[in-house]
Tab-separated table of C-alpha atoms in Angstrom:
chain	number	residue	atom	x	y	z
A	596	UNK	CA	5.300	17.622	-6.385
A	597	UNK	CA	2.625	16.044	-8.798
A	598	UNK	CA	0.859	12.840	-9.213
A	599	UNK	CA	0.835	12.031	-12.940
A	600	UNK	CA	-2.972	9.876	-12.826
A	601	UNK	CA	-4.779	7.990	-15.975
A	602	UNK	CA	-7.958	6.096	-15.926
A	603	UNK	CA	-7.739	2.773	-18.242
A	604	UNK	CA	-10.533	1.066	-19.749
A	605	UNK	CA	-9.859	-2.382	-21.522
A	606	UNK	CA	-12.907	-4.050	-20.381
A	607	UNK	CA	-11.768	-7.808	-22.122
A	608	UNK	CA	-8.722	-9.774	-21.692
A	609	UNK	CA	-5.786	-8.119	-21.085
A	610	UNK	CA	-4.649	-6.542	-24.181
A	611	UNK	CA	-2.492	-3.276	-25.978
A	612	UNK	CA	-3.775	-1.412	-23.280
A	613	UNK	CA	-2.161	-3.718	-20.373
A	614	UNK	CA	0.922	-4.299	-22.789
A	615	UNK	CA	1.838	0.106	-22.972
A	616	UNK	CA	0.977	-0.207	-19.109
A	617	UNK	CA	3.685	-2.637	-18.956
A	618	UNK	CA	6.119	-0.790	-21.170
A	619	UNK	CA	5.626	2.178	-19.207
A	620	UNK	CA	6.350	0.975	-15.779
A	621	UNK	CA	8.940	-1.920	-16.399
A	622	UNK	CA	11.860	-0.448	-16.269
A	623	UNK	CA	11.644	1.206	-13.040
A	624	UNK	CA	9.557	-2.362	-11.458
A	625	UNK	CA	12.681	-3.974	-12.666
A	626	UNK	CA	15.058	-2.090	-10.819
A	627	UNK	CA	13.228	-2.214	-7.758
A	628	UNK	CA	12.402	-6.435	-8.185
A	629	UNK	CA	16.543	-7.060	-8.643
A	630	UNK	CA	17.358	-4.491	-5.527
A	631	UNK	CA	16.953	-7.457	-3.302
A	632	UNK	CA	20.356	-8.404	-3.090
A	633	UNK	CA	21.087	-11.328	-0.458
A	634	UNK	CA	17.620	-11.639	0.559
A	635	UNK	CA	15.848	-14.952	-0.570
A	636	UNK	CA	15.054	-15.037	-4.515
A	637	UNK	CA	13.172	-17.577	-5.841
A	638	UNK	CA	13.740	-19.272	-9.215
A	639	UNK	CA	11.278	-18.771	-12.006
A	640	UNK	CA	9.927	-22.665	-11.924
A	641	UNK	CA	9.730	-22.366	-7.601
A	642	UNK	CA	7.228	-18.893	-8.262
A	643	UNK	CA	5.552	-20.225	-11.016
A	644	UNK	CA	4.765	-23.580	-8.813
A	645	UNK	CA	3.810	-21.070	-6.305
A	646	UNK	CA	1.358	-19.330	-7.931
A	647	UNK	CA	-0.185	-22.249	-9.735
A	648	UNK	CA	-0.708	-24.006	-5.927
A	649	UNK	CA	-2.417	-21.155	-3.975
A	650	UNK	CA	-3.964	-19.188	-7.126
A	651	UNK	CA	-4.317	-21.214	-9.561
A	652	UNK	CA	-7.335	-19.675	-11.012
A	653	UNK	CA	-4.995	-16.802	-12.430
A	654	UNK	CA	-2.793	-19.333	-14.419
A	655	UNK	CA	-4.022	-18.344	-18.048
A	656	UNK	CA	-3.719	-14.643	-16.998
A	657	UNK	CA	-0.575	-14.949	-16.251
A	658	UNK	CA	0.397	-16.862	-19.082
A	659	UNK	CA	-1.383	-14.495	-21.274
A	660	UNK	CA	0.034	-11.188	-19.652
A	661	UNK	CA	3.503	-13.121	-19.696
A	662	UNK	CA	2.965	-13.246	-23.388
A	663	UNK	CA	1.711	-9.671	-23.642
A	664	UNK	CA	5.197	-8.644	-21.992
A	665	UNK	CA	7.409	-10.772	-23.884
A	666	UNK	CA	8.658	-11.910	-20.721
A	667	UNK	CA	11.780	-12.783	-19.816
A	668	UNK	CA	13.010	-14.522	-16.861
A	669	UNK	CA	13.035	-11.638	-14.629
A	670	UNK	CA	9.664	-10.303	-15.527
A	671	UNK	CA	8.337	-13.656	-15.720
A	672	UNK	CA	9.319	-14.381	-11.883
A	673	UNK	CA	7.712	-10.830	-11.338
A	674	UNK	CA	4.909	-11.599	-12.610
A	675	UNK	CA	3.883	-13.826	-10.613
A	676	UNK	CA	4.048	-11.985	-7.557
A	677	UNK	CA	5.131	-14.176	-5.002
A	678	UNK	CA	8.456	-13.527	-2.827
A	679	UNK	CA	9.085	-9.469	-4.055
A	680	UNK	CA	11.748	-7.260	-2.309
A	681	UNK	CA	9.816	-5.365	0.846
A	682	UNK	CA	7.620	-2.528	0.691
A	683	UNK	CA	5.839	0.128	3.467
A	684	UNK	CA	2.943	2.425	2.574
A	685	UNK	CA	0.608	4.173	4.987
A	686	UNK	CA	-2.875	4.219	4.714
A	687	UNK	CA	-6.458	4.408	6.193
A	688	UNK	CA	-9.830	3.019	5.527
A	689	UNK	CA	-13.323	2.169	6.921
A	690	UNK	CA	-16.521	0.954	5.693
A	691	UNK	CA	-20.080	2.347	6.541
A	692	UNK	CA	-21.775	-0.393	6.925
A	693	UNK	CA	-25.225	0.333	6.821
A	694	UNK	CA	-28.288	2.081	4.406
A	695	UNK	CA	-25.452	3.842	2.668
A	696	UNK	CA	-22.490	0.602	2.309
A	697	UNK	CA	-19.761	2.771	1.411
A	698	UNK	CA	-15.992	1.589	1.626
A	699	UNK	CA	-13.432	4.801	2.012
A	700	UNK	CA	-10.003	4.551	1.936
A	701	UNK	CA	-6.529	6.958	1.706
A	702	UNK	CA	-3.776	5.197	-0.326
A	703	UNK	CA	-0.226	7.096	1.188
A	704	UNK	CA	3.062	6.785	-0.490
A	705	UNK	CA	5.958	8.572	-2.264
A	706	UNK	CA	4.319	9.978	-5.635
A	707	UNK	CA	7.268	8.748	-8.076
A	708	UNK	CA	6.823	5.232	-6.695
A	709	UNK	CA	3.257	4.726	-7.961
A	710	UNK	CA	1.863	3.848	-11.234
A	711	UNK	CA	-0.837	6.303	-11.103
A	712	UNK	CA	-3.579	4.335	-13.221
A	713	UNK	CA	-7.160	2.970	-12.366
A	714	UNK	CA	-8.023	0.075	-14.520
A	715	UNK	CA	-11.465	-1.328	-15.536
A	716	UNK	CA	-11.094	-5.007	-16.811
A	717	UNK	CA	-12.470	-7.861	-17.090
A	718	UNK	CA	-10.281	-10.549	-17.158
A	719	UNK	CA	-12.046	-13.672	-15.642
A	720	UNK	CA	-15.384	-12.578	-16.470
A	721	UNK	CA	-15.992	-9.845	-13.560
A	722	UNK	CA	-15.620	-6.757	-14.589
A	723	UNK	CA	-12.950	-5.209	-12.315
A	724	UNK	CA	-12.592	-1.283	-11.594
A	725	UNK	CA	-8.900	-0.811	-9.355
A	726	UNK	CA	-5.911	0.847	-8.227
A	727	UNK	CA	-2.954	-1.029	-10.606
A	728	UNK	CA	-0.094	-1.748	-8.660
A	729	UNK	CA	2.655	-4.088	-9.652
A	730	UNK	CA	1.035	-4.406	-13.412
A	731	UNK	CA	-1.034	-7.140	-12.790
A	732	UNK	CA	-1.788	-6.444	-8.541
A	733	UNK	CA	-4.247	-3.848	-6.780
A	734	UNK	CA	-4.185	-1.988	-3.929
A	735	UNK	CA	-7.654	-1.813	-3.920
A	736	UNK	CA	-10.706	-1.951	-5.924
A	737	UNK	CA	-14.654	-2.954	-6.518
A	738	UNK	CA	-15.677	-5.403	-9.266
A	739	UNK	CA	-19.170	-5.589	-10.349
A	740	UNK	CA	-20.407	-8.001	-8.217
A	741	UNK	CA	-20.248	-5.432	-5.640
A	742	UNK	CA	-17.519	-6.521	-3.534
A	743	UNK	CA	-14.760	-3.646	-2.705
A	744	UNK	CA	-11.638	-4.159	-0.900
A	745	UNK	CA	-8.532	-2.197	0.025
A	746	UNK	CA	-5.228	-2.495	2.257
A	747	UNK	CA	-3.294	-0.917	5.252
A	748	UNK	CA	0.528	-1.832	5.646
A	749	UNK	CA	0.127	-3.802	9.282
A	750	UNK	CA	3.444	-1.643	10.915
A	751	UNK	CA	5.296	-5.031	11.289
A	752	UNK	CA	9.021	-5.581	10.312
A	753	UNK	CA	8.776	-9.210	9.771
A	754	UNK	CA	9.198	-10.242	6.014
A	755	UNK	CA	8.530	-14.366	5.026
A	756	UNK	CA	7.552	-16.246	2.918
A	757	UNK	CA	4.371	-15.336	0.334
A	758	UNK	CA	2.918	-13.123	-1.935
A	759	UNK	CA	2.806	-9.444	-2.603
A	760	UNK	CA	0.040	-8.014	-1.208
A	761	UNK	CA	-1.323	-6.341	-4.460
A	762	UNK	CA	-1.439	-10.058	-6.326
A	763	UNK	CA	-3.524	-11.209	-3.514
A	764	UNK	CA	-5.986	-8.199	-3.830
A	765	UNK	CA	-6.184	-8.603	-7.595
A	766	UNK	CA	-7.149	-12.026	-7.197
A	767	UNK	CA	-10.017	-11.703	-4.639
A	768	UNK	CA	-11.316	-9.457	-7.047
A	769	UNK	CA	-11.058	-11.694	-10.169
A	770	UNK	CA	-12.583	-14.627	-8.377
A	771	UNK	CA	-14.872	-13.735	-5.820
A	772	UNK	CA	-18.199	-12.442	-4.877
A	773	UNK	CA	-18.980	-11.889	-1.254
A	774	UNK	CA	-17.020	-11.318	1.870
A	775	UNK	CA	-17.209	-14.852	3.131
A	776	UNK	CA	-15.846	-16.208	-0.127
A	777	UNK	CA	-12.802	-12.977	-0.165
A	778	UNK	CA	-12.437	-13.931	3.582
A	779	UNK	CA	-11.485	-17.627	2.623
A	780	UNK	CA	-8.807	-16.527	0.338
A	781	UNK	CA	-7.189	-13.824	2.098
A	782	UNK	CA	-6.822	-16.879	5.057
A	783	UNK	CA	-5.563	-19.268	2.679
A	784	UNK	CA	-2.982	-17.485	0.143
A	785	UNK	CA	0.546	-16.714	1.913
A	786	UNK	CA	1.319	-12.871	2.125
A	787	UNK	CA	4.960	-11.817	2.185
A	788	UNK	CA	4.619	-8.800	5.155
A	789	UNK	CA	1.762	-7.979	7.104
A	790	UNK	CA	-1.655	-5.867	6.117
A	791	UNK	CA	-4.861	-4.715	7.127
A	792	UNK	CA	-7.352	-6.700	4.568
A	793	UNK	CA	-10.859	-4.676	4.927
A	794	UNK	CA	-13.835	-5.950	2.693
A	795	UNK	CA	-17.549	-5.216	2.464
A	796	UNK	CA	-20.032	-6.601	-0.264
A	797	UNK	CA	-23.475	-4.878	-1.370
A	798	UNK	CA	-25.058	-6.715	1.661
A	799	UNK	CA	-23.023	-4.179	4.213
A	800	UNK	CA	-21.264	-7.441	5.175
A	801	UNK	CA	-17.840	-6.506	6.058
A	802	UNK	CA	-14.525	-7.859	7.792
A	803	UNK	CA	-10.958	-6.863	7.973
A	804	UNK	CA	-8.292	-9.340	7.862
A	805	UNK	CA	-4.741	-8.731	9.465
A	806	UNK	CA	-2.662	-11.560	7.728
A	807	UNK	CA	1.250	-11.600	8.145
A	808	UNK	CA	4.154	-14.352	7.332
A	809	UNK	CA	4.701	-15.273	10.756
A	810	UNK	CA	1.337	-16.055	12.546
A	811	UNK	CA	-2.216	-16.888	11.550
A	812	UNK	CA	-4.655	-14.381	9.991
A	813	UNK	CA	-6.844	-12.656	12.271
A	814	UNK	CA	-10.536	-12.202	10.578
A	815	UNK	CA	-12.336	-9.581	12.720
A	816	UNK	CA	-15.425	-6.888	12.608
A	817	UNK	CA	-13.290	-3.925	12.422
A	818	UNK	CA	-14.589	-1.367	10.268
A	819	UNK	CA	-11.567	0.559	9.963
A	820	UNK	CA	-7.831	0.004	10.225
A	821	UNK	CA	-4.832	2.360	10.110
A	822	UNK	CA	-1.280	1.053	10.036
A	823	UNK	CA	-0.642	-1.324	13.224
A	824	UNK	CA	-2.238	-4.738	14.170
A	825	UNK	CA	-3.408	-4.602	17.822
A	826	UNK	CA	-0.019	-3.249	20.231
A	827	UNK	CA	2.316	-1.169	18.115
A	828	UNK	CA	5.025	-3.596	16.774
A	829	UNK	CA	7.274	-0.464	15.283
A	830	UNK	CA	7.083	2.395	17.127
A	831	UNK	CA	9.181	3.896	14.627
A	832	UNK	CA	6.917	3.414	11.762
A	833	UNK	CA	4.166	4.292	13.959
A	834	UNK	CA	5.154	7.669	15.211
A	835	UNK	CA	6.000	8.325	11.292
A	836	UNK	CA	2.490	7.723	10.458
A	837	UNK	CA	0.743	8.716	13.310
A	838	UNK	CA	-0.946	5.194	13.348
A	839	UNK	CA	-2.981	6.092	16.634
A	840	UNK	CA	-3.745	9.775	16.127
A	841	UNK	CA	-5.437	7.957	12.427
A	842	UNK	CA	-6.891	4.820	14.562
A	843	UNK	CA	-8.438	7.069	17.109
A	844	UNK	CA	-10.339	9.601	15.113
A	845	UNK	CA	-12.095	6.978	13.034
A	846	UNK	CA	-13.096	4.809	15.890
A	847	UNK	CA	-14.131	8.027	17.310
A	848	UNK	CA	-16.009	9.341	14.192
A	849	UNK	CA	-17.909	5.904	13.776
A	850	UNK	CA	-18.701	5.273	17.577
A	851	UNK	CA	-20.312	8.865	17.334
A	852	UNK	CA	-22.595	7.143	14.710
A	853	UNK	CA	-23.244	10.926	13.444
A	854	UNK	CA	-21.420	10.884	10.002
A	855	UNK	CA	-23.155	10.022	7.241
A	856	UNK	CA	-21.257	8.911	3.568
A	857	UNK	CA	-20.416	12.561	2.778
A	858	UNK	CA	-18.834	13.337	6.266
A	859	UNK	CA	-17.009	10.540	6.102
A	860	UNK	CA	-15.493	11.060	2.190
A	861	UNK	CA	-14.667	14.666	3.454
A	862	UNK	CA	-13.292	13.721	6.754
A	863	UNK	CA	-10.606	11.680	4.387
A	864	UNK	CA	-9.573	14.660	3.074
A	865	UNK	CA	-8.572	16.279	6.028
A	866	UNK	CA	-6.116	15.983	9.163
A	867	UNK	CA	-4.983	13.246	10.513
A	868	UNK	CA	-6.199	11.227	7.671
A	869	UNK	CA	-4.984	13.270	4.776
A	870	UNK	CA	-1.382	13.410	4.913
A	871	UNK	CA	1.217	15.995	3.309
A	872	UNK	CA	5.088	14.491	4.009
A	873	UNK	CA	4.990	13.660	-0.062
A	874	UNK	CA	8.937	13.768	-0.111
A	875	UNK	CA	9.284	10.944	3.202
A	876	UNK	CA	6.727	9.054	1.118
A	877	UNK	CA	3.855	9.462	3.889
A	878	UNK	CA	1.515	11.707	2.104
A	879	UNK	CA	-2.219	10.815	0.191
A	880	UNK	CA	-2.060	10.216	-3.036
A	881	UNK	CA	-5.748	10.086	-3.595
A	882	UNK	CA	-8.729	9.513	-1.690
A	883	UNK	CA	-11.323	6.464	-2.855
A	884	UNK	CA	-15.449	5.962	-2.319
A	885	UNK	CA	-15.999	2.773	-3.504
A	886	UNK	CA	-19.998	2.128	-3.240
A	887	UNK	CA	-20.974	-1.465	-4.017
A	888	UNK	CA	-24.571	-1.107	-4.426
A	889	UNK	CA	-24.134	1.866	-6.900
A	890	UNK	CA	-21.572	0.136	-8.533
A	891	UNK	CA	-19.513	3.524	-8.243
A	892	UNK	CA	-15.880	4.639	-7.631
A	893	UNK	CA	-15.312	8.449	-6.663
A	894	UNK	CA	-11.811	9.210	-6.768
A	895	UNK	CA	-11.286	12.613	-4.781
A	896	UNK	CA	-8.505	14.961	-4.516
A	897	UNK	CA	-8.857	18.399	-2.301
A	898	UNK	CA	-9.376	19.868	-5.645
A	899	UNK	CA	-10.348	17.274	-8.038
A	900	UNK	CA	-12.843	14.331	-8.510
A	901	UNK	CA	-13.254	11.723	-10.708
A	902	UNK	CA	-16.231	9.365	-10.987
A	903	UNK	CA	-16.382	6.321	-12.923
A	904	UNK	CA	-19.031	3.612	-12.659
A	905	UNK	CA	-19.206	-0.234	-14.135
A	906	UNK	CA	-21.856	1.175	-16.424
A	907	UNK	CA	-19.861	4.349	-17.499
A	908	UNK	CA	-16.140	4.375	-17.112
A	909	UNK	CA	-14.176	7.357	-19.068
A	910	UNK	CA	-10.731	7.512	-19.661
A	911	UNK	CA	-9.194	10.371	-18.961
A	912	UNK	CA	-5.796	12.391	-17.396
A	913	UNK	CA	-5.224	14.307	-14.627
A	914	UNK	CA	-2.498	16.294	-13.085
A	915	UNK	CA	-2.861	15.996	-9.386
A	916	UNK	CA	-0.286	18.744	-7.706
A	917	UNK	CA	0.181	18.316	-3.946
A	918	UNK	CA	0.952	21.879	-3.275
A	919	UNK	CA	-2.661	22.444	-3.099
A	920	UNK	CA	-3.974	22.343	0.988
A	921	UNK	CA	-6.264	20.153	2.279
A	922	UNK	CA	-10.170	21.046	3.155
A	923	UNK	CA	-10.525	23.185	6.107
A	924	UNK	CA	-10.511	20.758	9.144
A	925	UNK	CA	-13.839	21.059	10.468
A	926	UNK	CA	-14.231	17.392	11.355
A	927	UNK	CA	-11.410	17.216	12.558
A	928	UNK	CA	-11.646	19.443	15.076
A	929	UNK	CA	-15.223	17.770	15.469
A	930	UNK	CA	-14.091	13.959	16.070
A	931	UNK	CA	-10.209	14.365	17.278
A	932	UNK	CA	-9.350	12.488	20.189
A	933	UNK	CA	-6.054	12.571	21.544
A	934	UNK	CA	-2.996	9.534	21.446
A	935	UNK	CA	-1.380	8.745	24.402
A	936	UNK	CA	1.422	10.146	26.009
A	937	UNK	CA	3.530	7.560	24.933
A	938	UNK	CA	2.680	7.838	21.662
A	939	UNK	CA	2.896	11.232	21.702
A	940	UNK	CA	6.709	11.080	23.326
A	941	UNK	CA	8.019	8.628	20.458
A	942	UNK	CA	6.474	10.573	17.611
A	943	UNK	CA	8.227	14.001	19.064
A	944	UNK	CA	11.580	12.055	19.570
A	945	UNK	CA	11.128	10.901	15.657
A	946	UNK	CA	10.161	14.049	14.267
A	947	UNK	CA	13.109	16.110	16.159
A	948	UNK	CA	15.551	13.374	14.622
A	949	UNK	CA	13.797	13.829	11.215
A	950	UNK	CA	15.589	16.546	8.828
A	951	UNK	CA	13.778	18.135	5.786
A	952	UNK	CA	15.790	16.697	2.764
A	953	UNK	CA	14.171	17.435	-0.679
A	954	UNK	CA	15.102	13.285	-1.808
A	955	UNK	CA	12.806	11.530	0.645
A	956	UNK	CA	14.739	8.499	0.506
A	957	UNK	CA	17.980	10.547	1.885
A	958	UNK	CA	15.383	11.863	4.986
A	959	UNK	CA	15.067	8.192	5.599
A	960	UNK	CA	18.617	7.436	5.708
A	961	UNK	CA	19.495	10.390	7.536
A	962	UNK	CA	17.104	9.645	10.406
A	963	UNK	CA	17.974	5.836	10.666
A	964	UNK	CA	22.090	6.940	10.706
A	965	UNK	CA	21.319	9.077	13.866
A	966	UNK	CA	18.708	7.201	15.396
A	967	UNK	CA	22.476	4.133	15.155
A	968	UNK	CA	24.463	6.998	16.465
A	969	UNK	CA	22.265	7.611	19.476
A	970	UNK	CA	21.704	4.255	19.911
A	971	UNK	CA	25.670	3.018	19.828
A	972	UNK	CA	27.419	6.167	21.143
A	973	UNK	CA	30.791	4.288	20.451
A	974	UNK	CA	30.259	3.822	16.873
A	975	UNK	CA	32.787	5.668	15.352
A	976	UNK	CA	32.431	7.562	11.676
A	977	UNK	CA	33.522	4.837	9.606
A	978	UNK	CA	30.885	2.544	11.037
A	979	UNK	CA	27.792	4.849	10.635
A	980	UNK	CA	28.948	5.432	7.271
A	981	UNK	CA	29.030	1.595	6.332
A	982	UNK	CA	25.832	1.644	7.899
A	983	UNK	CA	24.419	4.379	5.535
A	984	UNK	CA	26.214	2.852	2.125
A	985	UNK	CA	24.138	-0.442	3.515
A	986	UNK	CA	21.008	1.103	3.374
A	987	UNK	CA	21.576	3.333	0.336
A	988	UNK	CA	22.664	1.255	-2.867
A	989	UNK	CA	22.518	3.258	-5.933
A	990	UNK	CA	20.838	6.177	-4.738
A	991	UNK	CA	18.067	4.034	-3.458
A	992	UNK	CA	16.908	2.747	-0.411
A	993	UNK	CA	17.406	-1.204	0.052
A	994	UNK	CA	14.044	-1.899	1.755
A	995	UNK	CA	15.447	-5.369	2.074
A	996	UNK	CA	18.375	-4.351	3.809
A	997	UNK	CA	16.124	-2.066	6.073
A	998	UNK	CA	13.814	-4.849	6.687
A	999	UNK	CA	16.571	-7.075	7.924
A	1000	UNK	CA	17.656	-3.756	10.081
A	1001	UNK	CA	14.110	-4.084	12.101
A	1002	UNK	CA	14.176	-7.109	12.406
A	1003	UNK	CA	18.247	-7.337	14.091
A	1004	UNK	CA	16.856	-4.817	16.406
A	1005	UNK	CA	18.464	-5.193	20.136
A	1006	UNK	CA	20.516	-8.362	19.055
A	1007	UNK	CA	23.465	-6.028	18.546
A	1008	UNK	CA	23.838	-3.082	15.974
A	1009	UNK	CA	27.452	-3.000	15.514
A	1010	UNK	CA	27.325	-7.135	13.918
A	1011	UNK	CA	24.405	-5.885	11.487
A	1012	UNK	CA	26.246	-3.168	9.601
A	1013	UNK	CA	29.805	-5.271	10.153
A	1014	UNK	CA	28.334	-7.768	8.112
């Protein structure tokens, strides 16, 4: 399986470079943005009014990238980020806080479901180096006033009322400077699903912010966050991504106060943090070093590194192919502590019901179909297959559909796939 990975520089106004970016990846966002089905859609004037109320900063952007795109309705409405269908990565990140402010993350997904492209812009005046997601999103970055910030999916089913994560990311980059002043925004704009918000600024100031639709943000000191939000909300999802195992030997590694920058880059690139289930969309993509003082980004693959600065940015191609295996695991033989038993017990139970499927999104499906047959012993064929043909619509999964699954759970199976 390969990772097909550019690095973009179009350090003005978004321009021909942003517009082939679009072209490239439209198609297949476009799919995904109309796969919502019965779920709540908002009208192109309701997301528009959206976006001008809680970001209104990024109005002539969008206008301008709108124009870039030709836009039509559709990509218009996706454009401006607010309300798309649901979405569940896994990740892990922590900052080092002190003479050496570094900010390290994983970024863990399905490789085909990724654009693949760092951009450097500058399109409110701060020059911008970041992941692209969702054209004109990020799922994280550094811009060159020295602030860095990155995401965790926060293991919660609920989905509301908001923005996509990435268009909230992209806009604390644009527009601000410091932690306090990214801190004030993250609490303010409306996410649609729940993340793990960590930021640090060349002062080794640093918070993470666990926002979600359905409750206040929480702003705390946290250094590091995995995929969960205080007490596991999915054990599902959390056995999956061994959310603990990940949460416990960071805490563990920082406590120890005995990595430096380097241990902790390399520590990224080896078990539990790297991760290897490509095809069930849980394995690392790419490793990040984002280093606000330097003004530096290392991008770092167990065989391959890129390293771009605001000063000197090249653009270039790479081939990433996960078949190669991650670096030995010294470290993490060095800073592994153990989950609990109960955490342990759910992620055997999950990874007996799992079955090795080369289409990832048919693993998925299998293991939610058999998790409803164990669950409802009287469901008969007919039903579980309903079920399936609900959560599989045109070869794809329907995250909506799944999202509406979780979040049905113990009010009775048997009326969710009946209706």
């Amino acid at each position: 399986m390969n990772l097909h990975f550019n690095t973009i520089a179009e350090p003005g106004k978004p321009g021909l470079k942003w517009k082939k970016l679009f072209k490239t990846h439209w198609a297949a966002y476009r799919t995904w943005f109309e796969s919502k089905g019965a779920a709540y859609t908002p009208d192109l004037k309701t997301s528009q009014e959206a976006l001008k109320k809680h970001m209104p900063e990024m109005w002539p952007t969008y206008k301008r990238l709108c124009k870039l795109a030709n836009a039509d309705e559709v990509s218009a409405r996706f454009l401006t980020g607010f309300q798309p269908p649901a979405y569940i990565s896994g990740c892990s990140q922590a900052v080092l806080p002190g003479n050496d402010i570094k900010l390290v993350r994983n970024y863990d997904y399905h490789p085909d479901l990724t654009e693949g492209t760092q951009l450097l812009t500058a399109w409110n005046g701060k020059k911008v180096i970041a992941t692209s997601d969702c054209l004109a999103g990020a799922v994280d970055g550094m811009n060159d006033d020295g602030l860095a910030i990155s995401l965790t999916f926060g293991g919660r089913k609920v989905v509301g009322e908001g923005f996509g994560i990435p268009f909230i990311l992209r806009y604390v980059l644009e527009f601000c400077s410091n932690v306090e002043e990214a801190v004030a925004a993250l609490t303010r704009i409306p996410s649609h699903m729940s993340y793990n918000v960590t930021v640090i600024d060349k002062s080794g100031a640093h918070k993470t912010v666990q926002i979600a639709p359905d409750k206040a943000p929480l702003v705390t000191d946290a250094a590091f966050a995995t995929n969960h939000q205080g007490e596991i909300d999915w054990p599902e999802n959390a056995a999956f991504n061994k959310t603990l195992e990940r949460y416990g030997f960071i805490e563990k590694m920082l406590s120890e106060g005995k990595a430096n920058s380097t241990e902790m880059a390399d520590a990224f690139l080896q078990p539990p943090l790297y991760n290897t289930k490509f095809k069930e969309g849980f394995g690392t993509l790419y490793t990040v070093v984002y280093s606000p003082v330097e003004g530096t980004v290392h991008l770092r693959w167990p065989n391959e590194v890129i390293l771009q600065s605001f000063n000197y940015f090249k653009e270039e191609y790479r081939l990433i192919e996960f078949d190669q295996p991650a670096v030995a695991p010294v470290l993490a033989e060095r800073f592994h502590q153990p989950i609990s038993q109960t955490a342990n017990r759910i992620d055997r139970t999950y990874q007996e019901q799992q079955v090795s499927q080369p289409d990832w999104q048919k693993t998925v499906t299998d293991t939610l179909v058999k998790a409803m047959a164990q669950a409802n012993p009287s469901a008969d064929k007919e039903e579980l297959e309903a079920f399936r043909n609900k959560l599989m619509k045109r070869g794809q999964v329907s995250w909506e559909v799944l999202a509406d699954f979780w979040s049905k759970m113990g009010t009775g199976y048997s009326s969710f796939w009946k209706n």
